[in-house]
Amino acid sequence: MKPSLLLVYPTATICLVLAASAQSRPLSSILKSLHILGNSQFPLTNPSNIAMPPGVSSGVIISDVMGKTQTIAIFSGLTRDIDSVADRLDDASKNATVLAPDNAAMKGLSRKPWEDPKEYESLGESAYQGQAGEDRAHRNMRRFVEAHIVATSPWREHEKVETLAGNTVWYETKGGEKVIQPGNIQVLSVADKVGNGEVWILKDVINYQ
Ligand SMILES: *[C@@H]1O[C@H](CO)[C@@H](O)[C@H](O)[C@H]1NC(C)=O
């Protein structure tokens, strides 16, 4: 548990909730501010962000490389805001395959990742206001991010695996390209292969509800 997350998260949640009500503010700018919050507040509490002295080789892990790929910056920022995911990617003893939707996929979402149409239906416009609303937004955001983290690496073709959110996914190779199932989601590239797993870049998001 990183103590700084406890301080950061409430602020981030408030941003989310404000964002949910301030419809005019584009998702990308909200996510960008979340990303900045994360960067300014936790770099030194995360050992992987502290440069190793020359000559000391430490195993590179997912949390070291996630932030380096600009095309997945929005999703990477979210992984740092969710304790369970940040801790997992920072744990050298637990492998994962991160299925990171690229920035275009994140900006193209038809609703924000913390919004659930069923909750708007049952609770109305105030679904994400107040303490209960914040909790709901947090839970939904966590489910979204966890649905993109496969708890297995290496991951073999056709092997059905669970994500941290509990949904089952697998992949096939079609015309030389990896495609995540269900949903036929194209894997654009494998950004990194490191000690505790791999980071894949997806053209779209995993169906997360
Ligand atoms: C974790 O990933 C590393 C690097 O690919 C691999 O050598 C190791 O066998 C994996 N461990 C498990 C338990 O899958």
mmCIF file of C-alpha atoms and ligand atoms in Angstrom:
data_model
loop_
_atom_site.group_PDB
_atom_site.id
_atom_site.type_symbol
_atom_site.label_atom_id
_atom_site.label_comp_id
_atom_site.label_asym_id
_atom_site.label_seq_id
_atom_site.Cartn_x
_atom_site.Cartn_y
_atom_site.Cartn_z
ATOM 1 C CA MET A 1 0.000 0.000 0.000
ATOM 2 C CA LYS A 2 1.481 3.307 -1.019
ATOM 3 C CA PRO A 3 0.528 5.943 1.552
ATOM 4 C CA SER A 4 0.481 8.666 -1.082
ATOM 5 C CA LEU A 5 -2.340 6.930 -2.930
ATOM 6 C CA LEU A 6 -4.562 7.501 0.057
ATOM 7 C CA LEU A 7 -3.942 11.202 -0.269
ATOM 8 C CA VAL A 8 -4.170 11.328 -4.019
ATOM 9 C CA TYR A 9 -7.189 9.196 -4.578
ATOM 10 C CA PRO A 10 -9.824 11.360 -2.917
ATOM 11 C CA THR A 11 -8.652 14.295 -5.012
ATOM 12 C CA ALA A 12 -8.777 12.232 -8.141
ATOM 13 C CA THR A 13 -12.244 11.023 -7.271
ATOM 14 C CA ILE A 14 -13.452 14.554 -6.743
ATOM 15 C CA CYS A 15 -12.125 15.402 -10.187
ATOM 16 C CA LEU A 16 -14.013 12.441 -11.612
ATOM 17 C CA VAL A 17 -17.223 13.448 -9.968
ATOM 18 C CA LEU A 18 -16.887 17.074 -10.957
ATOM 19 C CA ALA A 19 -16.100 15.860 -14.418
ATOM 20 C CA ALA A 20 -19.162 13.666 -14.515
ATOM 21 C CA SER A 21 -21.357 16.650 -13.830
ATOM 22 C CA ALA A 22 -19.421 19.169 -15.922
ATOM 23 C CA GLN A 23 -20.312 17.687 -19.254
ATOM 24 C CA SER A 24 -18.523 20.368 -21.213
ATOM 25 C CA ARG A 25 -15.079 19.336 -20.057
ATOM 26 C CA PRO A 26 -13.704 16.775 -22.494
ATOM 27 C CA LEU A 27 -12.679 13.377 -21.174
ATOM 28 C CA SER A 28 -9.149 13.813 -22.442
ATOM 29 C CA SER A 29 -8.569 16.906 -20.359
ATOM 30 C CA ILE A 30 -9.999 15.289 -17.238
ATOM 31 C CA LEU A 31 -7.857 12.253 -17.720
ATOM 32 C CA LYS A 32 -4.878 14.453 -18.362
ATOM 33 C CA SER A 33 -5.318 16.211 -15.063
ATOM 34 C CA LEU A 34 -5.628 12.887 -13.284
ATOM 35 C CA HIS A 35 -2.424 11.846 -14.951
ATOM 36 C CA ILE A 36 -0.650 14.984 -13.797
ATOM 37 C CA LEU A 37 -1.919 14.514 -10.233
ATOM 38 C CA GLY A 38 -0.456 11.045 -10.243
ATOM 39 C CA ASN A 39 2.868 12.213 -11.598
ATOM 40 C CA SER A 40 3.366 15.107 -9.260
ATOM 41 C CA GLN A 41 2.401 13.257 -6.137
ATOM 42 C CA PHE A 42 3.853 9.857 -6.307
ATOM 43 C CA PRO A 43 7.071 9.653 -8.188
ATOM 44 C CA LEU A 44 9.362 9.293 -5.206
ATOM 45 C CA THR A 45 7.169 6.910 -3.270
ATOM 46 C CA ASN A 46 7.378 4.417 -6.113
ATOM 47 C CA PRO A 47 10.781 2.717 -5.907
ATOM 48 C CA SER A 48 10.638 1.910 -9.605
ATOM 49 C CA ASN A 49 10.661 5.646 -10.373
ATOM 50 C CA ILE A 50 13.948 6.192 -8.593
ATOM 51 C CA ALA A 51 16.892 5.726 -10.929
ATOM 52 C CA MET A 52 19.173 2.834 -10.027
ATOM 53 C CA PRO A 53 22.850 3.722 -9.586
ATOM 54 C CA PRO A 54 24.937 2.819 -12.638
ATOM 55 C CA GLY A 55 26.091 -0.782 -12.629
ATOM 56 C CA VAL A 56 23.214 -1.975 -10.470
ATOM 57 C CA SER A 57 20.942 -4.057 -12.574
ATOM 58 C CA SER A 58 17.421 -4.431 -11.350
ATOM 59 C CA GLY A 59 14.798 -6.437 -13.164
ATOM 60 C CA VAL A 60 12.678 -4.083 -15.223
ATOM 61 C CA ILE A 61 8.985 -4.602 -14.528
ATOM 62 C CA ILE A 62 5.711 -3.365 -16.002
ATOM 63 C CA SER A 63 5.361 -0.367 -13.703
ATOM 64 C CA ASP A 64 8.760 0.866 -14.951
ATOM 65 C CA VAL A 65 7.737 0.921 -18.599
ATOM 66 C CA MET A 66 4.008 1.733 -18.631
ATOM 67 C CA GLY A 67 4.555 5.484 -18.528
ATOM 68 C CA LYS A 68 7.035 5.535 -21.388
ATOM 69 C CA THR A 69 4.678 4.768 -24.242
ATOM 70 C CA GLN A 70 2.936 8.004 -25.211
ATOM 71 C CA THR A 71 0.232 6.319 -27.290
ATOM 72 C CA ILE A 72 -1.180 4.688 -24.129
ATOM 73 C CA ALA A 73 -0.611 7.626 -21.748
ATOM 74 C CA ILE A 74 -4.294 8.007 -20.824
ATOM 75 C CA PHE A 75 -4.742 4.371 -19.844
ATOM 76 C CA SER A 76 -1.372 4.302 -18.052
ATOM 77 C CA GLY A 77 -2.477 7.245 -15.929
ATOM 78 C CA LEU A 78 -5.590 5.355 -14.879
ATOM 79 C CA THR A 79 -3.606 2.273 -13.844
ATOM 80 C CA ARG A 80 -1.718 4.442 -11.362
ATOM 81 C CA ASP A 81 -4.955 5.734 -9.838
ATOM 82 C CA ILE A 82 -6.274 2.293 -8.934
ATOM 83 C CA ASP A 83 -4.385 0.852 -5.938
ATOM 84 C CA SER A 84 -5.022 -2.809 -6.730
ATOM 85 C CA VAL A 85 -3.725 -2.404 -10.284
ATOM 86 C CA ALA A 86 -0.785 -0.130 -9.438
ATOM 87 C CA ASP A 87 0.353 -2.592 -6.758
ATOM 88 C CA ARG A 88 0.011 -5.549 -9.097
ATOM 89 C CA LEU A 89 2.039 -3.961 -11.905
ATOM 90 C CA ASP A 90 4.666 -2.969 -9.355
ATOM 91 C CA ASP A 91 4.997 -6.528 -8.002
ATOM 92 C CA ALA A 92 7.890 -8.329 -9.681
ATOM 93 C CA SER A 93 6.610 -11.696 -8.423
ATOM 94 C CA LYS A 94 3.211 -11.446 -10.127
ATOM 95 C CA ASN A 95 3.009 -11.589 -13.897
ATOM 96 C CA ALA A 96 0.444 -9.758 -15.982
ATOM 97 C CA THR A 97 -0.399 -8.931 -19.569
ATOM 98 C CA VAL A 98 -1.621 -5.344 -19.767
ATOM 99 C CA LEU A 99 -4.120 -4.767 -22.575
ATOM 100 C CA ALA A 100 -3.777 -1.023 -22.918
ATOM 101 C CA PRO A 101 -6.265 0.737 -25.210
ATOM 102 C CA ASP A 102 -4.473 3.484 -27.111
ATOM 103 C CA ASN A 103 -5.303 7.161 -26.549
ATOM 104 C CA ALA A 104 -7.624 7.290 -29.554
ATOM 105 C CA ALA A 105 -9.678 4.419 -28.121
ATOM 106 C CA MET A 106 -9.904 6.132 -24.733
ATOM 107 C CA LYS A 107 -10.968 9.445 -26.273
ATOM 108 C CA GLY A 108 -13.486 7.678 -28.481
ATOM 109 C CA LEU A 109 -15.402 6.057 -25.607
ATOM 110 C CA SER A 110 -19.108 6.753 -25.922
ATOM 111 C CA ARG A 111 -19.327 7.256 -22.166
ATOM 112 C CA LYS A 112 -16.812 7.899 -19.462
ATOM 113 C CA PRO A 113 -15.203 4.793 -17.979
ATOM 114 C CA TRP A 114 -16.740 5.436 -14.547
ATOM 115 C CA GLU A 115 -20.275 5.852 -15.891
ATOM 116 C CA ASP A 116 -22.700 2.956 -15.972
ATOM 117 C CA PRO A 117 -25.897 3.521 -17.986
ATOM 118 C CA LYS A 118 -27.775 1.193 -15.612
ATOM 119 C CA GLU A 119 -26.887 3.462 -12.704
ATOM 120 C CA TYR A 120 -28.103 6.555 -14.569
ATOM 121 C CA GLU A 121 -31.323 4.641 -15.244
ATOM 122 C CA SER A 122 -31.893 3.672 -11.624
ATOM 123 C CA LEU A 123 -30.423 6.729 -9.903
ATOM 124 C CA GLY A 124 -30.861 9.541 -12.392
ATOM 125 C CA GLU A 125 -28.539 12.440 -13.142
ATOM 126 C CA SER A 126 -27.114 12.497 -9.616
ATOM 127 C CA ALA A 127 -25.768 8.948 -9.879
ATOM 128 C CA TYR A 128 -22.181 10.157 -9.383
ATOM 129 C CA GLN A 129 -22.737 12.912 -6.851
ATOM 130 C CA GLY A 130 -22.113 12.804 -3.126
ATOM 131 C CA GLN A 131 -20.114 10.213 -1.246
ATOM 132 C CA ALA A 132 -22.109 7.274 -2.602
ATOM 133 C CA GLY A 133 -21.663 8.640 -6.114
ATOM 134 C CA GLU A 134 -17.914 8.937 -5.657
ATOM 135 C CA ASP A 135 -17.787 5.360 -4.424
ATOM 136 C CA ARG A 136 -19.757 4.246 -7.465
ATOM 137 C CA ALA A 137 -17.453 6.129 -9.837
ATOM 138 C CA HIS A 138 -14.406 4.636 -8.128
ATOM 139 C CA ARG A 139 -15.809 1.116 -8.332
ATOM 140 C CA ASN A 140 -16.677 1.500 -12.018
ATOM 141 C CA MET A 141 -13.297 2.983 -12.870
ATOM 142 C CA ARG A 142 -11.584 0.141 -11.045
ATOM 143 C CA ARG A 143 -13.641 -2.430 -12.948
ATOM 144 C CA PHE A 144 -12.774 -0.732 -16.247
ATOM 145 C CA VAL A 145 -9.041 -0.788 -15.580
ATOM 146 C CA GLU A 146 -9.052 -4.300 -14.092
ATOM 147 C CA ALA A 147 -10.880 -5.625 -17.156
ATOM 148 C CA HIS A 148 -7.745 -4.697 -19.122
ATOM 149 C CA ILE A 149 -5.221 -6.545 -16.952
ATOM 150 C CA VAL A 150 -4.784 -10.246 -17.680
ATOM 151 C CA ALA A 151 -3.359 -12.054 -14.647
ATOM 152 C CA THR A 152 -1.177 -14.302 -16.837
ATOM 153 C CA SER A 153 2.083 -13.917 -18.773
ATOM 154 C CA PRO A 154 3.324 -15.551 -20.903
ATOM 155 C CA TRP A 155 -0.150 -15.948 -22.395
ATOM 156 C CA ARG A 156 -0.579 -18.587 -25.126
ATOM 157 C CA GLU A 157 -2.819 -18.204 -28.142
ATOM 158 C CA HIS A 158 -6.368 -19.559 -27.521
ATOM 159 C CA GLU A 159 -5.656 -19.849 -23.774
ATOM 160 C CA LYS A 160 -8.724 -18.592 -21.926
ATOM 161 C CA VAL A 161 -7.606 -16.438 -19.034
ATOM 162 C CA GLU A 162 -9.220 -14.159 -16.495
ATOM 163 C CA THR A 163 -8.584 -10.473 -16.124
ATOM 164 C CA LEU A 164 -8.354 -8.901 -12.676
ATOM 165 C CA ALA A 165 -12.022 -7.926 -13.117
ATOM 166 C CA GLY A 166 -12.939 -11.597 -13.629
ATOM 167 C CA ASN A 167 -13.923 -11.465 -17.311
ATOM 168 C CA THR A 168 -12.571 -14.241 -19.543
ATOM 169 C CA VAL A 169 -10.539 -13.317 -22.612
ATOM 170 C CA TRP A 170 -8.330 -15.089 -25.137
ATOM 171 C CA TYR A 171 -6.632 -14.175 -28.401
ATOM 172 C CA GLU A 172 -6.220 -15.532 -31.883
ATOM 173 C CA THR A 173 -3.884 -14.673 -34.711
ATOM 174 C CA LYS A 174 -5.691 -13.526 -37.844
ATOM 175 C CA GLY A 175 -3.693 -12.580 -40.918
ATOM 176 C CA GLY A 176 -0.575 -12.239 -38.816
ATOM 177 C CA GLU A 177 -2.249 -9.970 -36.263
ATOM 178 C CA LYS A 178 -3.292 -10.717 -32.732
ATOM 179 C CA VAL A 179 -6.985 -10.247 -32.043
ATOM 180 C CA ILE A 180 -8.461 -10.299 -28.520
ATOM 181 C CA GLN A 181 -11.709 -12.204 -28.034
ATOM 182 C CA PRO A 182 -14.519 -11.729 -27.394
ATOM 183 C CA GLY A 183 -14.932 -8.561 -29.402
ATOM 184 C CA ASN A 184 -12.368 -8.948 -32.204
ATOM 185 C CA ILE A 185 -10.169 -6.260 -30.689
ATOM 186 C CA GLN A 186 -7.055 -5.667 -32.709
ATOM 187 C CA VAL A 187 -3.682 -5.672 -30.954
ATOM 188 C CA LEU A 188 -1.711 -2.861 -32.627
ATOM 189 C CA SER A 189 1.618 -3.888 -31.142
ATOM 190 C CA VAL A 190 3.397 -5.310 -28.151
ATOM 191 C CA ALA A 191 4.981 -2.272 -26.535
ATOM 192 C CA ASP A 192 7.105 -4.016 -23.917
ATOM 193 C CA LYS A 193 8.199 -7.407 -22.670
ATOM 194 C CA VAL A 194 9.652 -7.161 -19.173
ATOM 195 C CA GLY A 195 10.327 -9.316 -16.108
ATOM 196 C CA ASN A 196 6.757 -9.625 -14.871
ATOM 197 C CA GLY A 197 4.875 -9.540 -18.136
ATOM 198 C CA GLU A 198 3.993 -7.644 -21.284
ATOM 199 C CA VAL A 199 2.232 -4.455 -22.352
ATOM 200 C CA TRP A 200 0.076 -4.776 -25.444
ATOM 201 C CA ILE A 201 -1.486 -1.826 -27.249
ATOM 202 C CA LEU A 202 -5.141 -2.263 -28.258
ATOM 203 C CA LYS A 203 -7.102 -0.439 -30.902
ATOM 204 C CA ASP A 204 -10.270 -0.514 -28.781
ATOM 205 C CA VAL A 205 -11.379 -1.114 -25.198
ATOM 206 C CA ILE A 206 -12.404 -4.486 -23.759
ATOM 207 C CA ASN A 207 -16.142 -4.721 -23.117
ATOM 208 C CA TYR A 208 -16.087 -3.897 -19.436
ATOM 209 C CA GLN A 209 -19.645 -4.295 -18.200
HETATM 210 C C1 LIG B 1 6.639 -14.563 -15.550
HETATM 211 O O1 LIG B 1 7.189 -13.978 -16.692
HETATM 212 C C2 LIG B 1 8.553 -14.280 -16.914
HETATM 213 C C3 LIG B 1 9.019 -13.457 -18.108
HETATM 214 O O2 LIG B 1 8.298 -13.788 -19.266
HETATM 215 C C4 LIG B 1 8.707 -15.789 -17.142
HETATM 216 O O3 LIG B 1 10.069 -16.100 -17.303
HETATM 217 C C5 LIG B 1 8.143 -16.522 -15.933
HETATM 218 O O4 LIG B 1 8.175 -17.920 -16.172
HETATM 219 C C6 LIG B 1 6.702 -16.096 -15.662
HETATM 220 N N1 LIG B 1 6.216 -16.705 -14.448
HETATM 221 C C7 LIG B 1 5.038 -17.318 -14.386
HETATM 222 C C8 LIG B 1 4.660 -17.864 -13.046
HETATM 223 O O5 LIG B 1 4.286 -17.414 -15.350
#
